[in-house]
Short mmCIF file of C-alpha atoms and ligand atoms in Angstrom, two decimals:
data_model
loop_
_atom_site.label_atom_id
_atom_site.label_comp_id
_atom_site.label_asym_id
_atom_site.label_seq_id
_atom_site.Cartn_x
_atom_site.Cartn_y
_atom_site.Cartn_z
CA MET A 1321 -87.57 50.71 53.04
CA ASP A 1322 -91.67 50.46 53.17
CA GLN A 1323 -93.87 47.52 51.30
CA ILE A 1324 -94.82 48.27 47.61
CA SER A 1325 -98.93 49.09 47.90
CA ILE A 1326 -100.71 48.49 44.53
CA LEU A 1327 -104.34 49.50 44.09
CA ALA A 1328 -106.56 47.18 41.58
CA ILE A 1329 -109.22 49.24 39.83
CA HIS A 1330 -112.34 47.75 38.61
CA GLY A 1331 -114.62 49.62 36.45
CA PRO A 1332 -118.10 49.93 35.37
CA ASN A 1333 -120.27 46.43 35.16
CA LEU A 1334 -117.02 44.04 35.82
CA ASN A 1335 -118.71 42.91 39.23
CA LEU A 1336 -120.98 40.58 36.90
CA LEU A 1337 -117.59 38.90 36.08
CA GLY A 1338 -118.37 35.17 35.68
CA ILE A 1339 -121.95 35.30 36.58
CA ARG A 1340 -123.18 36.59 32.65
CA GLU A 1341 -121.26 36.86 29.36
CA PRO A 1342 -118.72 33.85 29.98
CA GLN A 1343 -118.17 33.52 26.79
CA THR A 1344 -116.61 37.41 26.21
CA TYR A 1345 -115.20 37.46 29.89
CA GLY A 1346 -115.26 34.23 31.22
CA SER A 1347 -116.31 32.17 33.89
CA THR A 1348 -113.94 34.01 36.75
CA THR A 1349 -115.84 36.23 39.38
CA LEU A 1350 -114.74 39.32 40.50
CA ALA A 1351 -114.04 38.06 44.33
CA GLN A 1352 -111.60 35.13 42.32
CA VAL A 1353 -109.91 37.80 40.08
CA ASN A 1354 -109.10 39.77 43.44
CA GLU A 1355 -108.58 36.43 45.54
CA SER A 1356 -105.74 35.70 42.52
CA LEU A 1357 -104.21 38.78 42.76
CA GLN A 1358 -103.96 38.83 46.62
CA GLN A 1359 -102.28 35.53 46.17
CA GLU A 1360 -99.83 37.20 43.44
CA ALA A 1361 -99.26 40.34 45.53
CA GLN A 1362 -98.28 37.97 48.57
CA ARG A 1363 -95.77 35.87 46.21
CA LEU A 1364 -94.26 39.29 45.20
CA GLN A 1365 -94.34 40.83 48.49
CA VAL A 1366 -96.57 43.74 48.03
CA GLY A 1367 -99.50 44.50 49.75
CA LEU A 1368 -102.72 45.26 47.29
CA SER A 1369 -105.85 46.53 47.98
CA CYS A 1370 -108.83 46.04 45.45
CA LEU A 1371 -112.27 48.65 44.45
CA GLN A 1372 -114.89 48.16 42.09
CA SER A 1373 -117.44 50.89 41.37
CA ASN A 1374 -119.91 51.13 38.58
CA HIS A 1375 -120.00 55.12 39.04
CA GLU A 1376 -117.23 57.68 37.15
CA GLY A 1377 -116.65 59.91 39.62
CA ALA A 1378 -116.26 57.52 42.35
CA LEU A 1379 -113.63 56.03 40.07
CA VAL A 1380 -112.02 58.92 39.64
CA ASP A 1381 -112.05 59.88 44.11
CA ALA A 1382 -110.32 56.77 44.26
CA ILE A 1383 -107.55 57.51 42.04
CA HIS A 1384 -107.39 61.20 43.88
CA GLN A 1385 -107.43 59.45 47.40
CA ALA A 1386 -104.44 56.82 46.34
CA GLN A 1387 -102.03 59.73 46.33
CA GLY A 1388 -99.15 59.01 49.22
CA LYS A 1389 -100.92 55.18 49.83
CA HIS A 1390 -100.22 53.37 46.58
CA GLN A 1391 -96.94 53.65 44.58
CA GLY A 1392 -98.76 51.91 41.53
CA ILE A 1393 -102.47 51.11 39.96
CA ILE A 1394 -103.92 48.39 37.58
CA ILE A 1395 -106.91 49.87 36.47
CA ASN A 1396 -109.25 48.17 34.06
CA ALA A 1397 -112.05 51.10 33.86
CA GLY A 1398 -114.12 49.05 31.71
CA ALA A 1399 -116.18 50.91 28.92
CA TYR A 1400 -114.91 54.57 30.73
CA THR A 1401 -111.57 53.42 29.04
CA HIS A 1402 -113.11 54.51 25.61
CA THR A 1403 -115.09 57.22 27.10
CA SER A 1404 -113.73 59.03 30.44
CA VAL A 1405 -111.37 61.80 29.84
CA ALA A 1406 -111.92 62.29 33.86
CA ILE A 1407 -110.61 59.02 34.40
CA ARG A 1408 -107.37 59.88 32.28
CA ASP A 1409 -106.95 63.33 33.66
CA ALA A 1410 -107.12 61.85 37.27
CA LEU A 1411 -104.36 59.16 36.54
CA ALA A 1412 -102.28 61.68 35.21
CA GLY A 1413 -102.71 64.29 37.40
CA VAL A 1414 -101.80 61.61 40.47
CA ALA A 1415 -98.99 60.52 38.34
CA ILE A 1416 -99.05 57.09 39.51
CA PRO A 1417 -97.17 54.57 37.47
CA THR A 1418 -100.32 52.63 36.36
CA VAL A 1419 -100.87 49.39 33.90
CA GLU A 1420 -104.25 48.98 32.15
CA VAL A 1421 -105.81 45.86 31.47
CA HIS A 1422 -108.38 44.47 29.64
CA LEU A 1423 -109.81 40.86 30.28
CA SER A 1424 -110.62 40.66 26.35
CA ASN A 1425 -108.39 41.17 23.40
CA ILE A 1426 -110.27 45.08 23.09
CA TYR A 1427 -108.23 45.53 18.99
CA ARG A 1428 -110.32 42.04 17.91
CA ARG A 1429 -113.42 43.59 18.89
CA GLU A 1430 -115.92 46.16 17.75
CA GLU A 1431 -113.77 49.30 16.30
CA PHE A 1432 -115.16 52.03 19.20
CA ARG A 1433 -112.98 49.39 21.83
CA HIS A 1434 -109.89 50.03 20.08
CA HIS A 1435 -109.15 53.88 20.90
CA SER A 1436 -108.36 54.02 25.18
CA TYR A 1437 -108.04 57.22 26.90
CA ILE A 1438 -105.92 56.00 29.44
CA ALA A 1439 -103.22 53.74 26.95
CA ALA A 1440 -101.32 57.03 26.56
CA ILE A 1441 -100.58 57.60 30.17
CA ALA A 1442 -100.15 54.00 31.14
CA ILE A 1443 -96.84 52.40 31.24
CA GLY A 1444 -98.34 49.95 29.45
CA GLN A 1445 -101.13 47.91 28.38
CA ILE A 1446 -102.31 44.03 28.70
CA SER A 1447 -105.27 42.88 26.74
CA GLY A 1448 -106.84 39.88 25.64
CA PHE A 1449 -105.59 37.32 28.48
CA GLY A 1450 -108.86 36.73 30.44
CA ALA A 1451 -108.45 36.50 33.83
CA ASN A 1452 -104.61 36.81 33.80
CA SER A 1453 -104.32 39.74 31.91
CA TYR A 1454 -104.56 41.37 36.01
CA LEU A 1455 -101.63 38.77 37.22
CA LEU A 1456 -99.59 40.31 34.31
CA GLY A 1457 -100.22 43.56 35.07
CA LEU A 1458 -99.35 43.62 38.50
CA GLN A 1459 -96.21 41.72 37.59
CA ALA A 1460 -95.37 43.70 35.11
CA LEU A 1461 -95.98 46.99 37.50
CA VAL A 1462 -94.22 45.39 40.06
CA THR A 1463 -91.23 45.00 37.58
CA HIS A 1464 -91.10 48.30 36.77
CA LEU A 1465 -91.64 49.92 40.45
CA LYS A 1466 -88.84 47.61 41.16
CA SER A 1467 -86.47 49.07 38.68
CA GLN A 1468 -87.30 52.75 39.65
CA GLY A 1469 -86.07 51.90 42.88
CA ASN A 1470 -89.11 51.68 44.69
O1 CA2 B 429 -112.18 43.26 28.35
C1 CA2 B 429 -112.26 44.11 29.24
O2 CA2 B 429 -111.72 44.05 30.25
C2 CA2 B 429 -112.87 45.30 29.27
O3 CA2 B 429 -112.69 46.74 29.72
C3 CA2 B 429 -114.11 45.12 29.34
C4 CA2 B 429 -115.69 46.37 29.08
C5 CA2 B 429 -115.44 46.73 28.22
O4 CA2 B 429 -116.78 47.89 27.82
C6 CA2 B 429 -114.37 47.07 27.32
O5 CA2 B 429 -114.36 47.62 26.30
C7 CA2 B 429 -113.23 45.89 27.52
C8 CA2 B 429 -116.83 45.61 29.76
C9 CA2 B 429 -116.76 45.45 31.36
C10 CA2 B 429 -118.71 44.46 31.54
O6 CA2 B 429 -118.38 43.30 32.18
C11 CA2 B 429 -119.04 42.09 31.96
C12 CA2 B 429 -118.86 40.92 32.95
C13 CA2 B 429 -119.91 40.32 32.61
C14 CA2 B 429 -120.64 40.37 32.13
C15 CA2 B 429 -121.19 41.77 31.61
C16 CA2 B 429 -120.09 42.63 31.42
#
């Protein structure tokens, strides 16, 4: 059987991770997040590709291009979580099992962060564990995919 391949998508401003606002988002950089995701993917014996964009359309394009290449998606859509019907529709359209992750606990923050357009079309959501949210998300996604016979 072919190896499972996962796409990790980081949305707007997450390129600033570890550089700005460490009190909210921690001191781990995006490169370090991706490095620990790669290590965890190796341990779980799955492939992993990572991308970051500040542009909604580029994120939609990346989701479309995942078809036929990746069996699962981990996404931190950043602020687009709370605004983007386009990203939700793209994820629903490709029907690739998706886990939504957030560094911060979005339910402990401002009211406008409490609603996610992605949550209802995701397998599940992990929010509030800092950089570890991504690793927990990867573990949950891979466990789900394996349980579905991937
Ligand atoms: O907690 C999360 O992971 C968020 O998705 C992060 C988004 C925010 O809009 C969501 O409500 C929750 C913001 C990402 C911005 O990341 C920065 C990192 C460092 C400095 C400034 C922004």
